[in-house]
CSV table of C-alpha atoms in Angstrom, one decimal:
chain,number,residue,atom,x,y,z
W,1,UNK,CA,0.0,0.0,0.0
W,2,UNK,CA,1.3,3.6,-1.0
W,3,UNK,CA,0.6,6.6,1.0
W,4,UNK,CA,1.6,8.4,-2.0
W,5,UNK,CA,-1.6,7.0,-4.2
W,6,UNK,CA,-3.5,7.0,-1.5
W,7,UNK,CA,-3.1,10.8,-1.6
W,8,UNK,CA,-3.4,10.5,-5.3
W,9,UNK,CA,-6.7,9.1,-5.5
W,10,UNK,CA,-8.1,11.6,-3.1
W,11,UNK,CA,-7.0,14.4,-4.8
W,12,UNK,CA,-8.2,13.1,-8.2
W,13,UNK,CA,-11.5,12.2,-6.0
W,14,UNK,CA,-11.8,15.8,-5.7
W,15,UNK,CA,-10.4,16.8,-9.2
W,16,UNK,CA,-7.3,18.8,-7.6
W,17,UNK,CA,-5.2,18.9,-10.4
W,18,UNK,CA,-2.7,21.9,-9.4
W,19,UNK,CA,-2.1,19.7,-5.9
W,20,UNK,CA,-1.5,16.3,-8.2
W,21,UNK,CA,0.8,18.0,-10.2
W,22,UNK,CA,2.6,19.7,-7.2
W,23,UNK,CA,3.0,15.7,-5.4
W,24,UNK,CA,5.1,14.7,-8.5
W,25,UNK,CA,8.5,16.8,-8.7
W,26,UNK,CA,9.4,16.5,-11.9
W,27,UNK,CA,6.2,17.2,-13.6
W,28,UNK,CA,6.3,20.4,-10.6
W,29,UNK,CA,9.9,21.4,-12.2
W,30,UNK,CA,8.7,21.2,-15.7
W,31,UNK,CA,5.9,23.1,-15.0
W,32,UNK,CA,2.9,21.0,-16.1
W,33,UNK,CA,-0.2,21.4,-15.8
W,34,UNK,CA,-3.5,19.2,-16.1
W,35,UNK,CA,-7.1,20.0,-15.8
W,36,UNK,CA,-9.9,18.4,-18.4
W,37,UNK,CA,-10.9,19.1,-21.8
W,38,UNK,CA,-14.6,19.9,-22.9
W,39,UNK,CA,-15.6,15.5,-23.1
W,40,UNK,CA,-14.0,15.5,-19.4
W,41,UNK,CA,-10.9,13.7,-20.6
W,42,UNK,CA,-7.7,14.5,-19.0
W,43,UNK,CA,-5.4,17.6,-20.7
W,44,UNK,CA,-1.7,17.9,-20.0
W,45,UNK,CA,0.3,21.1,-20.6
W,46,UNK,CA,3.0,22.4,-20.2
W,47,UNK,CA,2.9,26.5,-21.0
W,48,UNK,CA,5.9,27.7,-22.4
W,49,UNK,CA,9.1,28.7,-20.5
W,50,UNK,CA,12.4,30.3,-21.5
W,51,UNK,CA,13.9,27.8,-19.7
W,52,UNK,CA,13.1,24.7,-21.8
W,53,UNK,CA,14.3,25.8,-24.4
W,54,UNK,CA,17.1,23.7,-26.3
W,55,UNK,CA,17.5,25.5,-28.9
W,56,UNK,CA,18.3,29.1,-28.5
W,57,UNK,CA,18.3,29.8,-32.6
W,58,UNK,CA,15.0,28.5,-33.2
W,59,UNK,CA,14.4,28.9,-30.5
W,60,UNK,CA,12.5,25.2,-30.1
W,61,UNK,CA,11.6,23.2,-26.7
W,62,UNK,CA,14.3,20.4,-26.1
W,63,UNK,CA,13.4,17.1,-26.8
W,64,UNK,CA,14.5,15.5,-23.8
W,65,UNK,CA,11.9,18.2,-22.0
W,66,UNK,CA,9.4,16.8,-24.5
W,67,UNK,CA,9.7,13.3,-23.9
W,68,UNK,CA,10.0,13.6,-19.9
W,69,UNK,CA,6.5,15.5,-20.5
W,70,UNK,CA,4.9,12.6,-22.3
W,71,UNK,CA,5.9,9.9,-20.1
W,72,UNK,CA,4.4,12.4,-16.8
W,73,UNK,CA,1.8,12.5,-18.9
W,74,UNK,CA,1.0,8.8,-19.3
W,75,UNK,CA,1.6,7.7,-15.5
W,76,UNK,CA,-0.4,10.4,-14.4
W,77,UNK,CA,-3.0,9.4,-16.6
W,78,UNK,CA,-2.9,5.6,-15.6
W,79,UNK,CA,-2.9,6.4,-12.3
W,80,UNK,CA,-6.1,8.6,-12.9
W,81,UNK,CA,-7.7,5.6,-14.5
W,82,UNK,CA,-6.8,3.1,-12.1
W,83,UNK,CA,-7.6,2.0,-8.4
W,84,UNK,CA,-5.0,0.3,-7.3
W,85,UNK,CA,-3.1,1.6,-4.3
W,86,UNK,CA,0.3,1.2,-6.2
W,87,UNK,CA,1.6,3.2,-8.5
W,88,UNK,CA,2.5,2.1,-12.0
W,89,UNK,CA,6.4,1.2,-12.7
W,90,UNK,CA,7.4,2.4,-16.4
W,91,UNK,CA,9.1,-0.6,-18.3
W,92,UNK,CA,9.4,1.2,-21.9
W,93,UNK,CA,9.0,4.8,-23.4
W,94,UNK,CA,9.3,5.1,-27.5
W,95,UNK,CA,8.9,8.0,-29.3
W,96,UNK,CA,7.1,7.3,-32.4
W,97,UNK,CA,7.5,10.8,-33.9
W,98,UNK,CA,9.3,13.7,-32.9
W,99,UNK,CA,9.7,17.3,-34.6
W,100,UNK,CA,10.7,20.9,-33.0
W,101,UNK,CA,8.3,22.0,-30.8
W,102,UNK,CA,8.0,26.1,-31.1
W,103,UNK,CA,8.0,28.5,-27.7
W,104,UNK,CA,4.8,27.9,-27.2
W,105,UNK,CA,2.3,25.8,-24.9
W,106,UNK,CA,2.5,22.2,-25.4
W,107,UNK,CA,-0.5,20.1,-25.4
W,108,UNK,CA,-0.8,16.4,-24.4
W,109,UNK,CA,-3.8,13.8,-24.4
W,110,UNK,CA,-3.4,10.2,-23.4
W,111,UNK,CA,-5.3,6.4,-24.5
W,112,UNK,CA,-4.8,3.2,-22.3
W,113,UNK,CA,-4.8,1.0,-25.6
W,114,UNK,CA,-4.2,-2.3,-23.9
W,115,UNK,CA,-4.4,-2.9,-20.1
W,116,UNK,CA,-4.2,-6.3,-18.3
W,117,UNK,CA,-3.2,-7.7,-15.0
W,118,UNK,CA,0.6,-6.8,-15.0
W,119,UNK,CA,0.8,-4.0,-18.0
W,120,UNK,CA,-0.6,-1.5,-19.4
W,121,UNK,CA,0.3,0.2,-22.4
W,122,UNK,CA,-0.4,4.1,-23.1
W,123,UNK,CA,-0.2,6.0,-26.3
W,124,UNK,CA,0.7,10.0,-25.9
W,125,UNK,CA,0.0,12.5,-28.5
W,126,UNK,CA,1.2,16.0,-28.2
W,127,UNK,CA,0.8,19.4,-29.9
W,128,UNK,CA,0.9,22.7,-29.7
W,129,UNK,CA,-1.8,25.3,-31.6
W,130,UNK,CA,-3.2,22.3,-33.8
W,131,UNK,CA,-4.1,19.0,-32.4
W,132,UNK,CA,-3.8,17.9,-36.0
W,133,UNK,CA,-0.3,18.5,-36.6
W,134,UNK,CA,1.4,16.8,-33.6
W,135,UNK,CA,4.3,17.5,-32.2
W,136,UNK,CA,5.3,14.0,-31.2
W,137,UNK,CA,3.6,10.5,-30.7
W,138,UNK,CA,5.1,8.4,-28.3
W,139,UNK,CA,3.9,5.0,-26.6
W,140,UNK,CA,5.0,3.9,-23.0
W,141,UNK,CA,4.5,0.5,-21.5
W,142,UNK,CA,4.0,0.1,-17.7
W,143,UNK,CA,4.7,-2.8,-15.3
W,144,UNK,CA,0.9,-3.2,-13.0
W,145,UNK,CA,1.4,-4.3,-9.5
W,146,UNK,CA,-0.8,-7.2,-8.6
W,147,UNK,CA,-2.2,-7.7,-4.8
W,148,UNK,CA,-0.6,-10.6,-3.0
């Protein structure tokens, strides 16, 4: 049993997104954010800041920023589908497609495609002004905790 998603589940009981965002320190250093889009699906971003930046000529988001987004992204949305009192353990993370992302807000939407006893498999999608024209596509697989 984890305190931690013990916490977790009570805050996404009561839909307190900037206090789930603030329990996980890297998402809290990248400075994501979450809230729900207009079908009450969960919607990542992360706003733009000077300091993510990679490069400075484009200037363009670094990649390695964009990737650690994505995978927050998809444990944060597992966990928000799940009830288990354990929190998921990440066993893979592919990028599918990756392209500059401009100084601006990054978007991020997430689908459990498969999800069984031990893993679960998520599919991230990212963008910035046009959902249509993504930004990068990425899948992660998790390892699922089973009770004893």
């Amino acid at each position: 049993m984890s305190q931690f998603m013990e916490t977790f589940l009570a805050l996404r009981d009561e839909k307190r997104f900037v206090d789930i965002i603030a329990a996980v320190p890297y998402a809290r250093l990248m400075g994501v954010e979450c809230g729900e889009d207009a079908a009450g699906e969960l919607l990542f971003s992360l706003p733009f800041a000077e300091r993510n930046v990679g490069n400075t000529t484009l200037p363009a988001l670094h990649g390695g920023l964009i990737g650690g987004f994505l995978e927050n992204a998809a444990l944060l949305h597992l966990m928000w589908n799940r009830e288990s009192l354990e929190a998921p353990k990440i066993v893979d993370f592919s990028l599918d497609y990756l392209r500059s992302g401009k100084a601006t807000t990054l978007y991020a939407q997430c689908e459990i495609t498969k999800q069984g006893k031990r893993v679960a498999h998520v599919l991230i999608e990212a963008w910035q002004e046009d959902r249509r024209k993504p930004v990068a596509v990425a899948r992660a697989h998790f390892l699922l905790s089973t009770p004893s």
